[in-house]
Amino acid sequence: MISVKEKTLAAKVRSDFPILHQEINGKSLVYLDNAATSQKPLIVLDTLRHYYEKYNANVHRGAHSLSVRATEAYEGARDKVAKFINSESSQEIVFTRNATEAINLVAYSWGLTNLKPGDEIIISVMEHHSNIVPWQMIAQKTGAVIKYVFLTEQEEFDLDQFKSLLSRKTRLVAIVHVSNTLGCINPVREITSAAHQVGAKVLIDACQSAPHLAIDVQHIGCDWLVASGHKMCAPTGIGFLYGKKEILEGMPPFLGGGEMIGEVFLEGFTHGKLPHKFEAGTPAVGEVIALGAAVDYLTTIGLDKIHVYEEELTTYLFKRLTEISKIRIYGSKSNLDGKGRAALASFNVEGIHGSDLSTLLDNEGISIRSGHHCTQPLHRLFNASGSARVSLYFYNTLEEIDSFILALKETIDFFTEIM
Ligand SMILES: Cc1ncc(COP(=O)(O)O)c(C=O)c1O
């Protein structure tokens, strides 16, 4: 059952993740909720601890040794993130608390300044609430109108409908790269190029792609891209916004305060240069440096290797899931063999609530997610209040998938007997 590839990747990296080696409810932990947040390797935990033990200081402020060292490590992490997504310059990387804050930054800074009544924003029905609500808030304030891309019959991004929505009124397109519920990988390069032809700007939500696929912002051509560190082996509390330099330069600051200024007078202020003009207040210094360590860790393993291994896991997951009768798996109906899908599956089993499934699986030490996964409009489209979701990362194994399927089948049998 264990393939050679698995031995060389998951077996090699599992010892890097201390949290995976514990029992939950008397059973070995099987962590399959990676789309919600990933686990952290020792090197990331050690980097965070080392910062607080050895050179904790505020950045960009002091001439003393600790501050210089902290600033170098902080800016070094920015360089690493820039390289990770093939950005042209580190000035194009702004650190935020998470992807949600990064989207809000663009919405409030660019959106409030550039959108007017009748302008159109295109988002899709599969967006995470973080890429819906900020645009709804900005649309309310500016009079801009939101247009939605729906799904094809195959339950994938409807590229034709998207193209039919584009017009000179379209000012912004904000689309998820990999859906956290459907697991489809959207054609972001084609979406970006079509949007640019009508003069619209494009924001890509890379929360579920950056941890798993090599991202190249220059190849995609997008104007902004956002991601959260905690889904890619880094601590919580840190995310980033990529923006093309000339676009970031034209945007006003989002938050005001220390760090983001040039000079302050009683009458007003000038703002600092990129990227600091968007980083008001003391940043999450330790978390940024630890994000840099996470990026190093992922890069050393190789995103290509991670992707190939996850493809193998995903194919196996779908082979086993589709053995189960009365299961409804959402998204990409033509890819129920798992090929071309991201390493996750959202599903419902007829007559059983997702939260009951997840609670009973937890009794077996297996962590999966249940609920709406912050995609309520998408679930409404399926007439479902929520679903169960299993999501994998490169430290998961085929055996863990077997344990999950076995526990799932036992849970379904249990409910069938009592119904
Ligand atoms: C596709 C997608 N976008 C945005 C987010 C929001 O991320 P965060 O809560 O870290 O800001 C998530 C988190 O689940 C996500 O999966």
mmCIF file of N, CA and C in Angstrom, residues 299-364:
data_model
loop_
_atom_site.group_PDB
_atom_site.id
_atom_site.type_symbol
_atom_site.label_atom_id
_atom_site.label_comp_id
_atom_site.label_asym_id
_atom_site.label_seq_id
_atom_site.Cartn_x
_atom_site.Cartn_y
_atom_site.Cartn_z
ATOM 1 N N THR A 299 10.293 25.557 0.119
ATOM 2 C CA THR A 299 11.136 25.654 -1.077
ATOM 3 C C THR A 299 12.168 24.531 -1.100
ATOM 4 N N THR A 300 12.704 24.207 0.076
ATOM 5 C CA THR A 300 13.706 23.132 0.140
ATOM 6 C C THR A 300 13.075 21.805 -0.266
ATOM 7 N N ILE A 301 11.851 21.545 0.212
ATOM 8 C CA ILE A 301 11.172 20.302 -0.211
ATOM 9 C C ILE A 301 10.890 20.384 -1.708
ATOM 10 N N GLY A 302 10.414 21.568 -2.142
ATOM 11 C CA GLY A 302 10.096 21.773 -3.569
ATOM 12 C C GLY A 302 8.593 21.712 -3.780
ATOM 13 N N LEU A 303 8.024 22.817 -4.243
ATOM 14 C CA LEU A 303 6.577 22.863 -4.486
ATOM 15 C C LEU A 303 6.165 21.849 -5.549
ATOM 16 N N ASP A 304 7.063 21.597 -6.502
ATOM 17 C CA ASP A 304 6.731 20.622 -7.552
ATOM 18 C C ASP A 304 6.590 19.232 -6.942
ATOM 19 N N LYS A 305 7.510 18.912 -6.028
ATOM 20 C CA LYS A 305 7.458 17.597 -5.363
ATOM 21 C C LYS A 305 6.196 17.480 -4.522
ATOM 22 N N ILE A 306 5.878 18.563 -3.827
ATOM 23 C CA ILE A 306 4.668 18.582 -2.989
ATOM 24 C C ILE A 306 3.447 18.342 -3.867
ATOM 25 N N HIS A 307 3.404 19.024 -4.995
ATOM 26 C CA HIS A 307 2.246 18.913 -5.883
ATOM 27 C C HIS A 307 2.101 17.487 -6.426
ATOM 28 N N VAL A 308 3.198 16.917 -6.865
ATOM 29 C CA VAL A 308 3.148 15.559 -7.433
ATOM 30 C C VAL A 308 2.689 14.567 -6.358
ATOM 31 N N TYR A 309 3.232 14.702 -5.165
ATOM 32 C CA TYR A 309 2.849 13.783 -4.087
ATOM 33 C C TYR A 309 1.364 13.963 -3.714
ATOM 34 N N GLU A 310 0.944 15.214 -3.650
ATOM 35 C CA GLU A 310 -0.465 15.469 -3.301
ATOM 36 C C GLU A 310 -1.410 14.948 -4.386
ATOM 37 N N GLU A 311 -0.956 14.970 -5.630
ATOM 38 C CA GLU A 311 -1.789 14.405 -6.709
ATOM 39 C C GLU A 311 -2.024 12.916 -6.455
ATOM 40 N N GLU A 312 -0.971 12.259 -6.004
ATOM 41 C CA GLU A 312 -1.089 10.824 -5.720
ATOM 42 C C GLU A 312 -2.076 10.598 -4.562
ATOM 43 N N LEU A 313 -1.941 11.416 -3.514
ATOM 44 C CA LEU A 313 -2.854 11.301 -2.365
ATOM 45 C C LEU A 313 -4.300 11.570 -2.796
ATOM 46 N N THR A 314 -4.471 12.602 -3.633
ATOM 47 C CA THR A 314 -5.822 13.018 -4.026
ATOM 48 C C THR A 314 -6.501 11.928 -4.865
ATOM 49 N N THR A 315 -5.758 11.359 -5.785
ATOM 50 C CA THR A 315 -6.322 10.294 -6.616
ATOM 51 C C THR A 315 -6.784 9.139 -5.721
ATOM 52 N N TYR A 316 -5.954 8.825 -4.737
ATOM 53 C CA TYR A 316 -6.314 7.722 -3.835
ATOM 54 C C TYR A 316 -7.538 8.091 -2.981
ATOM 55 N N LEU A 317 -7.547 9.322 -2.484
ATOM 56 C CA LEU A 317 -8.683 9.773 -1.671
ATOM 57 C C LEU A 317 -9.992 9.632 -2.463
ATOM 58 N N PHE A 318 -9.977 10.088 -3.722
ATOM 59 C CA PHE A 318 -11.214 10.030 -4.514
ATOM 60 C C PHE A 318 -11.586 8.591 -4.879
ATOM 61 N N LYS A 319 -10.592 7.770 -5.111
ATOM 62 C CA LYS A 319 -10.879 6.353 -5.409
ATOM 63 C C LYS A 319 -11.627 5.737 -4.222
ATOM 64 N N ARG A 320 -11.160 6.033 -3.010
ATOM 65 C CA ARG A 320 -11.770 5.442 -1.826
ATOM 66 C C ARG A 320 -13.119 6.096 -1.498
ATOM 67 N N LEU A 321 -13.190 7.424 -1.653
ATOM 68 C CA LEU A 321 -14.446 8.130 -1.310
ATOM 69 C C LEU A 321 -15.589 7.695 -2.221
ATOM 70 N N THR A 322 -15.266 7.506 -3.496
ATOM 71 C CA THR A 322 -16.332 7.170 -4.450
ATOM 72 C C THR A 322 -16.804 5.721 -4.296
ATOM 73 N N GLU A 323 -16.136 4.943 -3.430
ATOM 74 C CA GLU A 323 -16.629 3.593 -3.100
ATOM 75 C C GLU A 323 -17.878 3.677 -2.227
ATOM 76 N N ILE A 324 -18.069 4.823 -1.581
ATOM 77 C CA ILE A 324 -19.132 4.952 -0.581
ATOM 78 C C ILE A 324 -20.453 5.309 -1.255
ATOM 79 N N SER A 325 -21.477 4.532 -0.971
ATOM 80 C CA SER A 325 -22.768 4.850 -1.595
ATOM 81 C C SER A 325 -23.424 5.995 -0.821
ATOM 82 N N LYS A 326 -24.345 6.654 -1.458
ATOM 83 C CA LYS A 326 -25.099 7.767 -0.857
ATOM 84 C C LYS A 326 -24.205 8.961 -0.495
ATOM 85 N N ILE A 327 -23.015 9.034 -1.119
ATOM 86 C CA ILE A 327 -22.147 10.187 -0.858
ATOM 87 C C ILE A 327 -22.320 11.177 -2.008
ATOM 88 N N ARG A 328 -22.337 12.465 -1.674
ATOM 89 C CA ARG A 328 -22.409 13.512 -2.688
ATOM 90 C C ARG A 328 -21.148 14.347 -2.525
ATOM 91 N N ILE A 329 -20.248 14.238 -3.505
ATOM 92 C CA ILE A 329 -19.011 15.029 -3.462
ATOM 93 C C ILE A 329 -19.256 16.272 -4.318
ATOM 94 N N TYR A 330 -18.875 17.430 -3.805
ATOM 95 C CA TYR A 330 -19.148 18.686 -4.517
ATOM 96 C C TYR A 330 -17.981 19.057 -5.446
ATOM 97 N N GLY A 331 -18.333 19.647 -6.595
ATOM 98 C CA GLY A 331 -17.324 20.183 -7.514
ATOM 99 C C GLY A 331 -16.825 19.188 -8.548
ATOM 100 N N SER A 332 -16.316 19.750 -9.655
ATOM 101 C CA SER A 332 -15.677 18.998 -10.751
ATOM 102 C C SER A 332 -16.196 17.579 -10.932
ATOM 103 N N LYS A 333 -17.458 17.476 -11.394
ATOM 104 C CA LYS A 333 -18.083 16.154 -11.547
ATOM 105 C C LYS A 333 -17.319 15.266 -12.517
ATOM 106 N N SER A 334 -16.649 15.925 -13.502
ATOM 107 C CA SER A 334 -15.928 15.100 -14.487
ATOM 108 C C SER A 334 -14.604 14.593 -13.914
ATOM 109 N N ASN A 335 -14.213 15.089 -12.754
ATOM 110 C CA ASN A 335 -12.926 14.674 -12.173
ATOM 111 C C ASN A 335 -13.123 13.895 -10.876
ATOM 112 N N LEU A 336 -14.087 12.997 -10.871
ATOM 113 C CA LEU A 336 -14.299 12.249 -9.629
ATOM 114 C C LEU A 336 -13.224 11.181 -9.418
ATOM 115 N N ASP A 337 -12.279 11.119 -10.359
ATOM 116 C CA ASP A 337 -11.101 10.265 -10.133
ATOM 117 C C ASP A 337 -10.019 11.044 -9.384
ATOM 118 N N GLY A 338 -10.319 12.307 -9.069
ATOM 119 C CA GLY A 338 -9.371 13.107 -8.290
ATOM 120 C C GLY A 338 -8.333 13.818 -9.140
ATOM 121 N N LYS A 339 -8.256 13.480 -10.427
ATOM 122 C CA LYS A 339 -7.200 14.091 -11.273
ATOM 123 C C LYS A 339 -7.533 15.561 -11.539
ATOM 124 N N GLY A 340 -6.513 16.405 -11.455
ATOM 125 C CA GLY A 340 -6.704 17.831 -11.734
ATOM 126 C C GLY A 340 -7.406 18.577 -10.611
ATOM 127 N N ARG A 341 -7.605 17.909 -9.481
ATOM 128 C CA ARG A 341 -8.249 18.578 -8.341
ATOM 129 C C ARG A 341 -7.202 18.865 -7.282
ATOM 130 N N ALA A 342 -7.503 19.865 -6.446
ATOM 131 C CA ALA A 342 -6.625 20.120 -5.299
ATOM 132 C C ALA A 342 -6.887 19.028 -4.256
ATOM 133 N N ALA A 343 -6.015 18.972 -3.248
ATOM 134 C CA ALA A 343 -6.031 17.845 -2.316
ATOM 135 C C ALA A 343 -7.102 17.997 -1.224
ATOM 136 N N LEU A 344 -8.346 18.142 -1.653
ATOM 137 C CA LEU A 344 -9.428 18.226 -0.677
ATOM 138 C C LEU A 344 -10.727 17.747 -1.297
ATOM 139 N N ALA A 345 -11.653 17.345 -0.426
ATOM 140 C CA ALA A 345 -12.981 16.942 -0.909
ATOM 141 C C ALA A 345 -14.028 17.371 0.106
ATOM 142 N N SER A 346 -15.071 18.053 -0.384
ATOM 143 C CA SER A 346 -16.221 18.400 0.463
ATOM 144 C C SER A 346 -17.367 17.503 0.050
ATOM 145 N N PHE A 347 -18.078 16.967 1.023
ATOM 146 C CA PHE A 347 -19.119 15.984 0.688
ATOM 147 C C PHE A 347 -20.204 15.946 1.759
ATOM 148 N N ASN A 348 -21.329 15.361 1.377
ATOM 149 C CA ASN A 348 -22.371 15.029 2.346
ATOM 150 C C ASN A 348 -22.764 13.584 2.122
ATOM 151 N N VAL A 349 -23.147 12.927 3.188
ATOM 152 C CA VAL A 349 -23.657 11.565 3.077
ATOM 153 C C VAL A 349 -25.138 11.647 3.415
ATOM 154 N N GLU A 350 -25.967 11.086 2.510
ATOM 155 C CA GLU A 350 -27.423 11.204 2.650
ATOM 156 C C GLU A 350 -27.880 10.825 4.059
ATOM 157 N N GLY A 351 -28.652 11.710 4.681
ATOM 158 C CA GLY A 351 -29.257 11.399 5.977
ATOM 159 C C GLY A 351 -28.353 11.623 7.186
ATOM 160 N N ILE A 352 -27.107 12.022 6.953
ATOM 161 C CA ILE A 352 -26.200 12.232 8.104
ATOM 162 C C ILE A 352 -25.655 13.658 8.072
ATOM 163 N N HIS A 353 -25.760 14.338 9.185
ATOM 164 C CA HIS A 353 -25.268 15.714 9.242
ATOM 165 C C HIS A 353 -23.739 15.715 9.287
ATOM 166 N N GLY A 354 -23.148 16.666 8.559
ATOM 167 C CA GLY A 354 -21.689 16.763 8.507
ATOM 168 C C GLY A 354 -21.057 16.877 9.881
ATOM 169 N N SER A 355 -21.722 17.619 10.798
ATOM 170 C CA SER A 355 -21.103 17.798 12.116
ATOM 171 C C SER A 355 -21.149 16.504 12.925
ATOM 172 N N ASP A 356 -22.177 15.642 12.662
ATOM 173 C CA ASP A 356 -22.193 14.330 13.331
ATOM 174 C C ASP A 356 -21.034 13.467 12.824
ATOM 175 N N LEU A 357 -20.818 13.551 11.519
ATOM 176 C CA LEU A 357 -19.691 12.788 10.943
ATOM 177 C C LEU A 357 -18.381 13.220 11.584
ATOM 178 N N SER A 358 -18.198 14.536 11.633
ATOM 179 C CA SER A 358 -16.913 15.027 12.134
ATOM 180 C C SER A 358 -16.738 14.713 13.628
ATOM 181 N N THR A 359 -17.835 14.745 14.400
ATOM 182 C CA THR A 359 -17.721 14.421 15.824
ATOM 183 C C THR A 359 -17.372 12.941 16.014
ATOM 184 N N LEU A 360 -18.024 12.074 15.239
ATOM 185 C CA LEU A 360 -17.743 10.641 15.414
ATOM 186 C C LEU A 360 -16.352 10.282 14.896
ATOM 187 N N LEU A 361 -15.913 10.963 13.850
ATOM 188 C CA LEU A 361 -14.552 10.706 13.364
ATOM 189 C C LEU A 361 -13.520 11.188 14.386
ATOM 190 N N ASP A 362 -13.845 12.270 15.060
ATOM 191 C CA ASP A 362 -12.925 12.773 16.097
ATOM 192 C C ASP A 362 -12.742 11.738 17.209
ATOM 193 N N ASN A 363 -13.798 10.971 17.493
ATOM 194 C CA ASN A 363 -13.665 9.887 18.497
ATOM 195 C C ASN A 363 -12.588 8.894 18.081
ATOM 196 N N GLU A 364 -12.336 8.820 16.765
ATOM 197 C CA GLU A 364 -11.299 7.902 16.247
ATOM 198 C C GLU A 364 -9.972 8.626 16.022
#
